[in-house]
Amino acid sequence: MSRSSYHHGDLRRALLKAAAEAITESGVNSLSMRDLARRAGVSHAAPTHHFVDKAGLLTALATDGFEQLSKALATSRLASNSLLELGVTYLRFALANRAQFEVMFRTDLYHAEDPDLLAARRQAADALYAGMTDLPDAPLAGPDAQSPARPAKEGTAELVPDEVREVGLAAWSMAHGFATLWLSGAFPDSAHEDPVEAARIILGRVRQLAA
Amino acid sequence: MSRSSYHHGDLRRALLKAAAEAITESGVNSLSMRDLARRAGVSHAAPTHHFVDKAGLLTALATDGFEQLSKALATSRLASNSLLELGVTYLRFALANRAQFEVMFRTDLYHAEDPDLLAARRQAADALYAGMTDLPDAPLAGPDAQSPARPAKEGTAELVPDEVREVGLAAWSMAHGFATLWLSGAFPDSAHEDPVEAARIILGRVRQLAA
DNA sequence: GATGATAACTAGTCGCTGACAAGATCCCGG
DNA sequence: CCGGGATCTTGTCAGCGACTAGTTATCATC
C-alpha cells in the first residue's frame, strides 16, 4: 500500500486510471506505456507484469467501459424509461468516459477475443435490448409487432427475438452515431452547443426519418 | 515518370495509395511512414517533402475520403432517391473506402483545421442535406414541416434551414452509427451476414423507433 | 521465525518509429 | 548553359514496445 516501498500496492488500478486520464487528455494514439509507468512512479517495464501487452491494458480499459455502460443503461432504464432518454444516457456515458469510449469500438487496439471483454460487451448489449421491451413509448407495439418473426437463425439459440434485437440495434446505431460524430467534432457548431441539448433535438427528429 | 530515375514522378499519389492499402490491411494505428516509403521504393525521409507530417498525410487521406463521399451521396441521390438507400450508400462508401473512413472521423489523427479538409467535409454535409429535401418519402413533409422553425442562430447566415439540418444529422447519425458499429465488429454475427442486407433490415426498423 | 516459492518490480537491450538536419540530384525557365 | 527551386537521400536523435535477466518483497508452510 505504501508508495515508497518497492511494491506499488495497487499498480494495476493506478495504471488504468492514468491511462484513462492520458487518453482523455491527448487521445489514444499518443498513449505510451512508458509514460503511464512514469506517472505511476514505477519502472518502464512494470506495466507488462499486470497487462501482458499494451493491447492487454486497452482490453482492460474497454472491458471497464462496457461494464460502466451496462450500469448506466440499467440505471437510466429505471429512472426515466423513455427511448430518447436511453439515447441521452448513451451520450452522457460517452462524454463522461471519453477514454473508454474511444477504445471500446476500436477492436484493432485490443484483444478482441478476450473472454472478459466479450462477456462485458454482451452484457451491455443485453442491457440495451432490455430497454427496448418495457418502455412506455413501446417501440415494439407497432403493426409489425405481432407479425410472425423471421425464423430464428439455426444453430445459436436466441435469447432475444430478432425483432427486439433489430430495433435495439437501430436505436444503438443512432445513439452511437450521434455520440461518435459529436466527439469527432465533425458536427457543425459542435463546439458551441450543449451536446445533451443537441442530442434531444437531433434524436427527436427520428419521427421525420420514418416515412 | 520513370521509376528508375532519381525522381519518383508521382510519389504523392503513390504514397496515398499505399497508405490506403496499408490501413485497410492492418489498421491506422500500425501505419508507418517508413513502411510507406519502402512500398514506394524511396528513402525514409522522402514522404516528408510531400506531406509535412504523418498527420499531413492523414489529412490528405481524410480529405480524399470526404470528396469521395460527396460524390457517392450525389450519385445515389440521382439513382434511387430513397432515404434508406442513402443510408445504404453511406455504408457502401465506408466498406469500399475503409482506410479513408477510418481516418475521416479521427480528428486527433490529422490537422483538423486544414482548409481543404474543412471544405471537403462541408461539401459532404451539404450533399447529405440535399438528399433530405427532395426525396419521395419526404421526411420533411410531416406535421412539423410547416410549423415555424426556431429563429435561426444569429451571426452565421444559414444556408440550410435548421429543420433540414436536424433531420439530416439524425439520418447521418444513424447511418454513421451502423457503419461504425459494423466495422468495429461489435455487432452480433457481424462476420456471418451481408452488411448491406443487415443495414436494410436494421435501418428499416426506424419506424418502430419513432413512437 | 526461518525458508522457499512466487509475485512484483528494476535494469538493460533490441529494432522500429517520426522528426529533423544537411547534402545530393534533377528539372526547367532565363 | 546555368542557377534556383523542387525532389529525394543519408545520417542522426530521442522515444517507443517488447524482450531478457536479475532484484526485492510477500506470504504460506513447516
Short mmCIF file of C-alpha atoms (C1' of nucleotides) in Angstrom, two decimals:
data_model
loop_
_atom_site.label_atom_id
_atom_site.label_comp_id
_atom_site.label_asym_id
_atom_site.label_seq_id
_atom_site.Cartn_x
_atom_site.Cartn_y
_atom_site.Cartn_z
CA MET A 1 0.00 0.00 0.00
CA SER A 2 2.76 2.46 0.82
CA ARG A 3 4.03 4.24 -2.30
CA SER A 4 7.58 4.46 -1.03
CA SER A 5 8.03 0.70 -0.84
CA TYR A 6 9.42 -1.47 -3.56
CA HIS A 7 5.95 -2.77 -4.35
CA HIS A 8 3.45 -0.23 -5.53
CA GLY A 9 0.48 -1.87 -3.88
CA ASP A 10 -2.21 -1.19 -6.45
CA LEU A 11 -0.33 -0.60 -9.65
CA ARG A 12 -2.89 -2.18 -11.93
CA ARG A 13 -5.62 0.19 -10.83
CA ALA A 14 -3.25 3.15 -10.89
CA LEU A 15 -2.21 2.36 -14.45
CA LEU A 16 -5.78 2.08 -15.67
CA LYS A 17 -6.62 5.39 -14.06
CA ALA A 18 -3.56 7.04 -15.56
CA ALA A 19 -4.39 5.56 -18.96
CA ALA A 20 -7.91 6.98 -18.85
CA GLU A 21 -6.55 10.39 -17.94
CA ALA A 22 -3.85 10.32 -20.60
CA ILE A 23 -6.28 9.25 -23.33
CA THR A 24 -8.80 11.88 -22.31
CA GLU A 25 -6.06 14.48 -22.43
CA SER A 26 -4.40 13.65 -25.71
CA GLY A 27 -6.05 10.72 -27.45
CA VAL A 28 -5.37 7.03 -27.53
CA ASN A 29 -2.88 7.18 -30.40
CA SER A 30 -0.38 9.12 -28.35
CA LEU A 31 -0.73 6.86 -25.33
CA SER A 32 2.56 5.42 -24.14
CA MET A 33 3.11 2.60 -21.68
CA ARG A 34 6.34 4.20 -20.57
CA ASP A 35 4.54 7.44 -19.82
CA LEU A 36 1.99 5.58 -17.72
CA ALA A 37 4.82 3.95 -15.83
CA ARG A 38 6.32 7.37 -15.25
CA ARG A 39 3.03 8.74 -14.00
CA ALA A 40 2.73 5.84 -11.57
CA GLY A 41 6.34 6.26 -10.47
CA VAL A 42 7.48 2.78 -11.49
CA SER A 43 9.98 1.46 -13.98
CA HIS A 44 9.16 1.30 -17.67
CA ALA A 45 8.73 -2.47 -17.65
CA ALA A 46 6.45 -2.73 -14.63
CA PRO A 47 3.14 -2.44 -16.53
CA THR A 48 3.99 -5.56 -18.52
CA HIS A 49 3.54 -7.71 -15.42
CA HIS A 50 -0.07 -6.60 -14.96
CA PHE A 51 -1.16 -6.41 -18.57
CA VAL A 52 0.84 -8.57 -20.92
CA ASP A 53 0.68 -6.06 -23.71
CA LYS A 54 -0.25 -2.51 -24.47
CA ALA A 55 -3.22 -4.20 -26.12
CA GLY A 56 -3.81 -6.00 -22.82
CA LEU A 57 -4.14 -2.72 -20.96
CA LEU A 58 -6.53 -1.38 -23.57
CA THR A 59 -8.53 -4.60 -23.32
CA ALA A 60 -8.96 -3.99 -19.61
CA LEU A 61 -9.94 -0.38 -20.26
CA ALA A 62 -12.51 -1.37 -22.88
CA THR A 63 -13.93 -4.05 -20.60
CA ASP A 64 -14.31 -1.48 -17.84
CA GLY A 65 -16.09 0.74 -20.35
CA PHE A 66 -18.65 -1.90 -21.29
CA GLU A 67 -19.29 -2.62 -17.62
CA GLN A 68 -19.86 1.04 -16.87
CA LEU A 69 -22.15 1.29 -19.89
CA SER A 70 -24.23 -1.63 -18.67
CA LYS A 71 -24.67 0.06 -15.32
CA ALA A 72 -25.56 3.39 -16.89
CA LEU A 73 -28.15 1.82 -19.19
CA ALA A 74 -29.73 -0.17 -16.38
CA THR A 75 -29.93 2.87 -14.11
CA SER A 76 -31.35 5.04 -16.85
CA ARG A 77 -33.98 2.45 -17.64
CA LEU A 78 -35.17 2.51 -14.05
CA ALA A 79 -35.07 6.27 -13.65
CA SER A 80 -36.84 7.59 -16.75
CA ASN A 81 -37.91 4.92 -19.11
CA SER A 82 -38.05 6.80 -22.39
CA LEU A 83 -36.35 5.77 -25.58
CA LEU A 84 -34.95 9.25 -26.14
CA GLU A 85 -33.52 9.29 -22.65
CA LEU A 86 -31.81 6.00 -23.29
CA GLY A 87 -30.01 7.68 -26.17
CA VAL A 88 -29.14 10.63 -23.97
CA THR A 89 -27.80 8.21 -21.38
CA TYR A 90 -25.56 6.70 -24.04
CA LEU A 91 -24.24 10.12 -24.94
CA ARG A 92 -23.68 11.04 -21.30
CA PHE A 93 -21.73 7.85 -20.85
CA ALA A 94 -19.55 8.65 -23.86
CA LEU A 95 -18.89 12.17 -22.58
CA ALA A 96 -18.14 11.08 -19.03
CA ASN A 97 -15.92 8.18 -20.11
CA ARG A 98 -14.25 9.52 -23.22
CA ALA A 99 -11.19 7.34 -22.84
CA GLN A 100 -13.12 4.10 -22.51
CA PHE A 101 -15.50 5.09 -25.28
CA GLU A 102 -12.61 5.87 -27.57
CA VAL A 103 -11.21 2.39 -27.09
CA MET A 104 -14.33 0.21 -26.79
CA PHE A 105 -15.11 0.15 -30.51
CA ARG A 106 -11.55 0.09 -31.78
CA THR A 107 -11.14 -3.68 -31.95
CA ASP A 108 -7.80 -3.30 -33.68
CA LEU A 109 -6.47 -1.77 -30.48
CA TYR A 110 -7.12 -4.58 -28.04
CA HIS A 111 -7.51 -8.36 -27.77
CA ALA A 112 -10.97 -8.64 -29.25
CA GLU A 113 -11.34 -12.30 -28.34
CA ASP A 114 -10.69 -11.77 -24.63
CA PRO A 115 -13.44 -13.63 -22.71
CA ASP A 116 -13.91 -10.94 -20.06
CA LEU A 117 -14.29 -8.30 -22.71
CA LEU A 118 -16.74 -10.40 -24.73
CA ALA A 119 -18.82 -11.03 -21.63
CA ALA A 120 -18.92 -7.35 -20.72
CA ARG A 121 -19.85 -6.37 -24.26
CA ARG A 122 -22.63 -8.93 -24.42
CA GLN A 123 -23.95 -7.73 -21.09
CA ALA A 124 -24.05 -4.15 -22.37
CA ALA A 125 -25.96 -5.24 -25.46
CA ASP A 126 -28.42 -7.13 -23.28
CA ALA A 127 -28.92 -4.06 -21.11
CA LEU A 128 -29.75 -2.13 -24.25
CA TYR A 129 -32.21 -4.73 -25.52
CA ALA A 130 -33.86 -4.78 -22.11
CA GLY A 131 -34.51 -1.08 -22.51
CA MET A 132 -36.38 -1.79 -25.74
CA THR A 133 -39.06 -4.09 -24.39
CA ASP A 134 -40.63 -2.28 -21.46
CA LEU A 135 -40.80 1.36 -22.41
CA PRO A 136 -43.99 3.40 -22.38
CA ASP A 137 -43.40 4.64 -25.92
CA ALA A 138 -43.45 0.95 -26.78
CA PRO A 139 -41.40 0.78 -29.94
CA LEU A 140 -42.43 -2.84 -30.31
CA ALA A 141 -46.18 -2.31 -30.13
CA GLY A 142 -46.36 -1.23 -33.74
CA PRO A 143 -48.04 -3.12 -36.59
CA ASP A 144 -45.02 -5.31 -37.12
CA ALA A 145 -45.07 -6.47 -33.52
CA GLN A 146 -47.46 -9.38 -33.97
CA SER A 147 -46.35 -10.22 -37.47
CA PRO A 148 -44.54 -13.56 -37.41
CA ALA A 149 -40.85 -13.04 -36.85
CA ARG A 150 -38.49 -14.47 -39.42
CA PRO A 151 -37.28 -17.95 -38.47
CA ALA A 152 -34.60 -17.69 -35.84
CA LYS A 153 -31.13 -18.45 -37.10
CA GLU A 154 -30.40 -22.12 -36.73
CA GLY A 155 -27.53 -23.17 -34.53
CA THR A 156 -27.43 -20.50 -31.88
CA ALA A 157 -30.37 -20.25 -29.57
CA GLU A 158 -31.69 -16.71 -29.50
CA LEU A 159 -32.10 -15.11 -26.11
CA VAL A 160 -33.90 -12.17 -27.68
CA PRO A 161 -36.34 -12.32 -30.57
CA ASP A 162 -34.95 -10.99 -33.84
CA GLU A 163 -37.38 -8.12 -33.78
CA VAL A 164 -36.28 -6.75 -30.45
CA ARG A 165 -32.68 -7.21 -31.44
CA GLU A 166 -33.17 -5.30 -34.66
CA VAL A 167 -34.97 -2.37 -33.10
CA GLY A 168 -32.31 -2.34 -30.40
CA LEU A 169 -29.55 -2.21 -32.97
CA ALA A 170 -31.35 0.59 -34.79
CA ALA A 171 -31.52 2.62 -31.58
CA TRP A 172 -27.95 1.73 -30.76
CA SER A 173 -26.81 2.83 -34.21
CA MET A 174 -28.43 6.21 -33.88
CA ALA A 175 -27.20 6.92 -30.39
CA HIS A 176 -23.74 5.63 -31.18
CA GLY A 177 -23.55 7.59 -34.41
CA PHE A 178 -24.54 10.81 -32.70
CA ALA A 179 -22.06 10.34 -29.87
CA THR A 180 -19.26 9.41 -32.26
CA LEU A 181 -19.89 12.27 -34.64
CA TRP A 182 -20.17 14.75 -31.82
CA LEU A 183 -16.95 13.66 -30.17
CA SER A 184 -15.18 13.72 -33.52
CA GLY A 185 -16.04 17.38 -33.90
CA ALA A 186 -17.49 16.72 -37.34
CA PHE A 187 -20.83 18.22 -36.39
CA PRO A 188 -21.32 21.86 -37.26
CA ASP A 189 -21.07 24.07 -34.16
CA SER A 190 -20.16 21.11 -32.04
CA ALA A 191 -18.02 23.46 -30.01
CA HIS A 192 -20.74 25.95 -29.14
CA GLU A 193 -23.79 23.95 -28.16
CA ASP A 194 -24.52 21.68 -25.28
CA PRO A 195 -24.26 18.11 -26.57
CA VAL A 196 -27.12 16.76 -24.48
CA GLU A 197 -29.40 19.52 -25.63
CA ALA A 198 -28.38 18.91 -29.23
CA ALA A 199 -28.97 15.18 -28.83
CA ARG A 200 -32.54 15.77 -27.63
CA ILE A 201 -33.25 17.85 -30.72
CA ILE A 202 -31.50 15.66 -33.28
CA LEU A 203 -32.56 12.30 -31.91
CA GLY A 204 -36.10 13.64 -31.60
CA ARG A 205 -36.09 14.12 -35.37
CA VAL A 206 -36.34 10.37 -35.74
CA ARG A 207 -40.05 10.93 -36.33
CA GLN A 208 -39.43 12.61 -39.64
CA LEU A 209 -36.99 9.89 -40.54
CA ALA A 210 -39.67 7.22 -40.50
CA ALA A 211 -41.63 7.90 -43.65
CA MET B 1 7.58 9.28 -64.59
CA SER B 2 10.21 6.59 -64.85
CA ARG B 3 10.62 4.75 -61.57
CA SER B 4 14.33 4.14 -62.11
CA SER B 5 15.19 7.80 -62.11
CA TYR B 6 16.16 9.82 -59.11
CA HIS B 7 12.76 11.48 -59.03
CA HIS B 8 9.80 9.20 -58.49
CA GLY B 9 7.42 11.14 -60.68
CA ASP B 10 4.19 10.77 -58.77
CA LEU B 11 5.25 9.98 -55.27
CA ARG B 12 2.45 11.85 -53.56
CA ARG B 13 -0.23 9.80 -55.25
CA ALA B 14 1.72 6.58 -54.75
CA LEU B 15 2.07 7.26 -51.05
CA LEU B 16 -1.63 7.95 -50.61
CA LYS B 17 -2.48 4.74 -52.42
CA ALA B 18 -0.02 2.76 -50.34
CA ALA B 19 -1.38 4.34 -47.17
CA ALA B 20 -4.93 3.33 -48.05
CA GLU B 21 -3.80 -0.21 -48.69
CA ALA B 22 -1.75 -0.44 -45.52
CA ILE B 23 -4.56 0.92 -43.36
CA THR B 24 -7.09 -1.41 -44.95
CA GLU B 25 -4.75 -4.31 -44.28
CA SER B 26 -3.75 -3.66 -40.72
CA GLY B 27 -5.40 -0.55 -39.30
CA VAL B 28 -4.34 3.04 -39.00
CA ASN B 29 -2.56 2.65 -35.66
CA SER B 30 0.08 0.42 -37.17
CA LEU B 31 0.66 2.67 -40.16
CA SER B 32 4.26 3.70 -40.60
CA MET B 33 5.65 6.40 -42.83
CA ARG B 34 8.84 4.45 -43.28
CA ASP B 35 6.87 1.45 -44.44
CA LEU B 36 5.06 3.59 -47.00
CA ALA B 37 8.40 4.88 -48.23
CA ARG B 38 9.59 1.29 -48.56
CA ARG B 39 6.49 0.31 -50.51
CA ALA B 40 7.05 3.21 -52.87
CA GLY B 41 10.73 2.39 -53.19
CA VAL B 42 12.03 5.70 -51.87
CA SER B 43 14.08 6.73 -48.88
CA HIS B 44 12.51 7.01 -45.45
CA ALA B 45 12.54 10.80 -45.49
CA ALA B 46 11.00 11.32 -48.92
CA PRO B 47 7.35 11.42 -47.76
CA THR B 48 8.12 14.41 -45.56
CA HIS B 49 8.56 16.61 -48.64
CA HIS B 50 5.03 15.93 -49.88
CA PHE B 51 3.18 15.84 -46.58
CA VAL B 52 4.88 17.76 -43.82
CA ASP B 53 3.82 15.31 -41.19
CA LYS B 54 2.36 11.92 -40.69
CA ALA B 55 -0.69 13.96 -39.72
CA GLY B 56 -0.34 15.78 -43.02
CA LEU B 57 -0.62 12.56 -44.97
CA LEU B 58 -3.66 11.52 -42.97
CA THR B 59 -5.18 14.94 -43.58
CA ALA B 60 -4.87 14.37 -47.31
CA LEU B 61 -6.36 10.90 -46.95
CA ALA B 62 -9.32 12.19 -44.95
CA THR B 63 -9.90 15.00 -47.44
CA ASP B 64 -9.96 12.47 -50.25
CA GLY B 65 -12.47 10.47 -48.23
CA PHE B 66 -14.87 13.39 -47.82
CA GLU B 67 -14.62 14.15 -51.52
CA GLN B 68 -15.41 10.57 -52.45
CA LEU B 69 -18.31 10.61 -50.00
CA SER B 70 -19.76 13.73 -51.61
CA LYS B 71 -19.64 12.06 -55.00
CA ALA B 72 -21.22 8.85 -53.70
CA LEU B 73 -24.05 10.72 -51.99
CA ALA B 74 -24.77 12.85 -55.04
CA THR B 75 -24.81 9.83 -57.35
CA SER B 76 -27.01 7.87 -55.01
CA ARG B 77 -29.47 10.73 -54.82
CA LEU B 78 -29.84 10.73 -58.57
CA ALA B 79 -30.07 6.96 -58.97
CA SER B 80 -32.56 5.85 -56.34
CA ASN B 81 -33.88 8.63 -54.21
CA SER B 82 -34.90 6.82 -51.08
CA LEU B 83 -33.83 7.69 -47.56
CA LEU B 84 -32.96 4.10 -46.75
CA GLU B 85 -30.83 3.87 -49.87
CA LEU B 86 -28.95 6.98 -48.80
CA GLY B 87 -28.02 5.12 -45.63
CA VAL B 88 -27.01 2.09 -47.65
CA THR B 89 -24.88 4.33 -49.84
CA TYR B 90 -23.13 5.61 -46.75
CA LEU B 91 -22.41 2.05 -45.64
CA ARG B 92 -21.18 1.06 -49.08
CA PHE B 93 -18.84 4.02 -49.05
CA ALA B 94 -17.46 3.02 -45.66
CA LEU B 95 -16.94 -0.57 -46.83
CA ALA B 96 -15.31 0.41 -50.12
CA ASN B 97 -13.08 3.07 -48.54
CA ARG B 98 -12.29 1.56 -45.17
CA ALA B 99 -9.00 3.39 -44.85
CA GLN B 100 -10.45 6.81 -45.52
CA PHE B 101 -13.46 6.12 -43.35
CA GLU B 102 -11.24 5.01 -40.50
CA VAL B 103 -9.38 8.32 -40.61
CA MET B 104 -12.11 10.83 -41.51
CA PHE B 105 -13.67 11.00 -38.07
CA ARG B 106 -10.47 10.67 -36.06
CA THR B 107 -9.70 14.36 -35.75
CA ASP B 108 -6.87 13.63 -33.33
CA LEU B 109 -5.06 11.94 -36.21
CA TYR B 110 -4.85 14.80 -38.69
CA HIS B 111 -4.75 18.60 -38.95
CA ALA B 112 -8.40 19.28 -38.27
CA GLU B 113 -8.14 22.94 -39.16
CA ASP B 114 -6.78 22.34 -42.67
CA PRO B 115 -8.82 24.48 -45.10
CA ASP B 116 -9.00 21.86 -47.86
CA LEU B 117 -10.24 19.29 -45.39
CA LEU B 118 -12.82 21.64 -43.91
CA ALA B 119 -14.11 22.50 -47.38
CA ALA B 120 -14.41 18.84 -48.34
CA ARG B 121 -16.19 17.99 -45.13
CA ARG B 122 -18.64 20.83 -45.51
CA GLN B 123 -19.33 19.76 -49.08
CA ALA B 124 -20.10 16.24 -47.91
CA ALA B 125 -22.51 17.56 -45.30
CA ASP B 126 -24.21 19.68 -47.94
CA ALA B 127 -24.56 16.67 -50.21
CA LEU B 128 -26.26 14.88 -47.36
CA TYR B 129 -28.65 17.74 -46.63
CA ALA B 130 -29.50 17.93 -50.32
CA GLY B 131 -30.63 14.33 -50.09
CA MET B 132 -33.07 15.28 -47.36
CA THR B 133 -35.14 17.82 -49.24
CA ASP B 134 -36.20 16.13 -52.43
CA LEU B 135 -36.98 12.55 -51.57
CA PRO B 136 -40.28 10.85 -52.32
CA ASP B 137 -40.60 9.59 -48.76
CA ALA B 138 -40.41 13.25 -47.88
CA PRO B 139 -39.09 13.27 -44.36
CA LEU B 140 -39.80 16.97 -44.18
CA ALA B 141 -43.46 16.84 -45.19
CA GLY B 142 -44.52 15.75 -41.71
CA PRO B 143 -46.62 17.81 -39.29
CA ASP B 144 -43.58 19.77 -38.10
CA ALA B 145 -42.75 20.86 -41.63
CA GLN B 146 -44.89 23.97 -41.73
CA SER B 147 -44.54 24.75 -38.07
CA PRO B 148 -42.41 27.89 -37.70
CA ALA B 149 -38.78 26.96 -37.40
CA ARG B 150 -36.93 28.18 -34.37
CA PRO B 151 -35.25 31.50 -35.01
CA ALA B 152 -32.07 30.97 -36.96
CA LYS B 153 -28.90 31.40 -34.95
CA GLU B 154 -27.78 34.98 -35.09
CA GLY B 155 -24.40 35.70 -36.60
CA THR B 156 -23.94 32.97 -39.19
CA ALA B 157 -26.27 33.03 -42.15
CA GLU B 158 -27.88 29.62 -42.53
CA LEU B 159 -27.63 28.02 -45.95
CA VAL B 160 -29.98 25.30 -44.81
CA PRO B 161 -32.96 25.74 -42.52
CA ASP B 162 -32.46 24.31 -39.05
CA GLU B 163 -35.09 21.70 -39.64
CA VAL B 164 -33.45 20.18 -42.68
CA ARG B 165 -30.12 20.27 -40.93
CA GLU B 166 -31.53 18.45 -37.90
CA VAL B 167 -33.23 15.72 -39.86
CA GLY B 168 -30.08 15.36 -41.90
CA LEU B 169 -27.97 14.99 -38.80
CA ALA B 170 -30.40 12.41 -37.44
CA ALA B 171 -30.10 10.38 -40.63
CA TRP B 172 -26.36 10.85 -40.65
CA SER B 173 -26.12 9.70 -37.04
CA MET B 174 -27.99 6.51 -37.75
CA ALA B 175 -26.12 5.62 -40.92
CA HIS B 176 -22.79 6.54 -39.37
CA GLY B 177 -23.52 4.60 -36.20
CA PHE B 178 -24.46 1.50 -38.13
CA ALA B 179 -21.39 1.66 -40.35
CA THR B 180 -19.09 2.31 -37.41
CA LEU B 181 -20.53 -0.44 -35.24
CA TRP B 182 -20.47 -2.90 -38.10
CA LEU B 183 -16.87 -2.20 -38.98
CA SER B 184 -15.87 -2.42 -35.33
CA GLY B 185 -17.19 -5.96 -35.18
CA ALA B 186 -19.26 -5.09 -32.13
CA PHE B 187 -22.46 -6.22 -33.80
CA PRO B 188 -23.53 -9.78 -33.11
CA ASP B 189 -22.87 -12.05 -36.08
CA SER B 190 -21.26 -9.22 -37.97
CA ALA B 191 -18.96 -11.80 -39.52
CA HIS B 192 -21.64 -14.00 -41.00
CA GLU B 193 -24.19 -11.71 -42.59
CA ASP B 194 -24.00 -9.37 -45.52
CA PRO B 195 -23.65 -5.84 -44.17
CA VAL B 196 -25.82 -4.21 -46.80
CA GLU B 197 -28.59 -6.73 -46.21
CA ALA B 198 -28.30 -6.17 -42.46
CA ALA B 199 -28.40 -2.41 -42.94
CA ARG B 200 -31.66 -2.61 -44.87
CA ILE B 201 -33.23 -4.57 -42.04
CA ILE B 202 -31.85 -2.57 -39.14
CA LEU B 203 -32.23 0.87 -40.65
CA GLY B 204 -35.74 -0.07 -41.72
CA ARG B 205 -36.60 -0.52 -38.06
CA VAL B 206 -36.53 3.23 -37.69
CA ARG B 207 -40.30 3.10 -37.94
CA GLN B 208 -40.61 1.38 -34.60
CA LEU B 209 -38.14 3.82 -33.15
CA ALA B 210 -40.41 6.78 -33.76
CA ALA B 211 -43.09 6.38 -31.14
"C1'" DG C 1 10.63 -17.36 12.76
"C1'" DA C 2 13.39 -19.33 9.03
"C1'" DT C 3 12.56 -20.96 4.27
"C1'" DG C 4 11.49 -21.14 -0.23
"C1'" DA C 5 8.29 -20.46 -3.91
"C1'" DT C 6 6.19 -16.79 -6.17
"C1'" DA C 7 4.54 -12.29 -7.18
"C1'" DA C 8 6.04 -7.52 -8.03
"C1'" DC C 9 9.29 -4.65 -9.76
"C1'" DT C 10 14.03 -2.91 -11.93
"C1'" DA C 11 17.71 -2.50 -15.34
"C1'" DG C 12 19.49 -3.23 -19.84
"C1'" DT C 13 18.92 -4.05 -24.63
"C1'" DC C 14 16.88 -4.53 -29.42
"C1'" DG C 15 14.70 -2.99 -33.66
"C1'" DC C 16 11.47 0.24 -35.07
"C1'" DT C 17 9.38 4.80 -35.45
"C1'" DG C 18 8.71 10.09 -36.56
"C1'" DA C 19 11.13 14.21 -36.82
"C1'" DC C 20 14.92 16.87 -38.08
"C1'" DA C 21 19.35 18.46 -40.47
"C1'" DA C 22 22.37 18.60 -44.24
"C1'" DG C 23 23.64 17.29 -48.62
"C1'" DA C 24 22.89 15.17 -53.46
"C1'" DT C 25 20.38 15.10 -57.83
"C1'" DC C 26 17.26 16.60 -61.20
"C1'" DC C 27 14.42 19.79 -63.91
"C1'" DC C 28 13.14 23.96 -66.06
"C1'" DG C 29 13.00 28.91 -67.21
"C1'" DG C 30 16.07 32.57 -68.22
"C1'" DC D 1 24.13 26.77 -70.08
"C1'" DC D 2 23.32 27.95 -65.68
"C1'" DG D 3 21.19 28.92 -61.46
"C1'" DG D 4 17.40 28.23 -58.36
"C1'" DG D 5 13.89 25.51 -56.62
"C1'" DA D 6 11.80 21.09 -56.22
"C1'" DT D 7 12.66 16.38 -55.21
"C1'" DC D 8 14.95 12.86 -53.00
"C1'" DT D 9 18.99 10.63 -49.92
"C1'" DT D 10 21.83 9.86 -45.95
"C1'" DG D 11 22.63 10.42 -41.19
"C1'" DT D 12 21.13 11.20 -36.65
"C1'" DC D 13 18.21 11.73 -32.48
"C1'" DA D 14 15.06 10.57 -28.68
"C1'" DG D 15 11.07 7.82 -27.63
"C1'" DC D 16 8.55 3.68 -28.13
"C1'" DG D 17 7.01 -1.53 -27.29
"C1'" DA D 18 8.78 -5.88 -26.44
"C1'" DC D 19 12.03 -8.95 -24.51
"C1'" DT D 20 15.57 -10.92 -21.11
"C1'" DA D 21 17.72 -11.29 -16.86
"C1'" DG D 22 18.26 -10.05 -12.38
"C1'" DT D 23 16.39 -7.90 -7.70
"C1'" DT D 24 13.29 -7.36 -3.89
"C1'" DA D 25 9.18 -8.08 -1.30
"C1'" DT D 26 5.38 -11.16 0.24
"C1'" DC D 27 3.32 -14.98 2.20
"C1'" DA D 28 2.10 -19.77 3.12
"C1'" DT D 29 4.10 -23.61 5.35
"C1'" DC D 30 6.74 -26.00 8.41
#
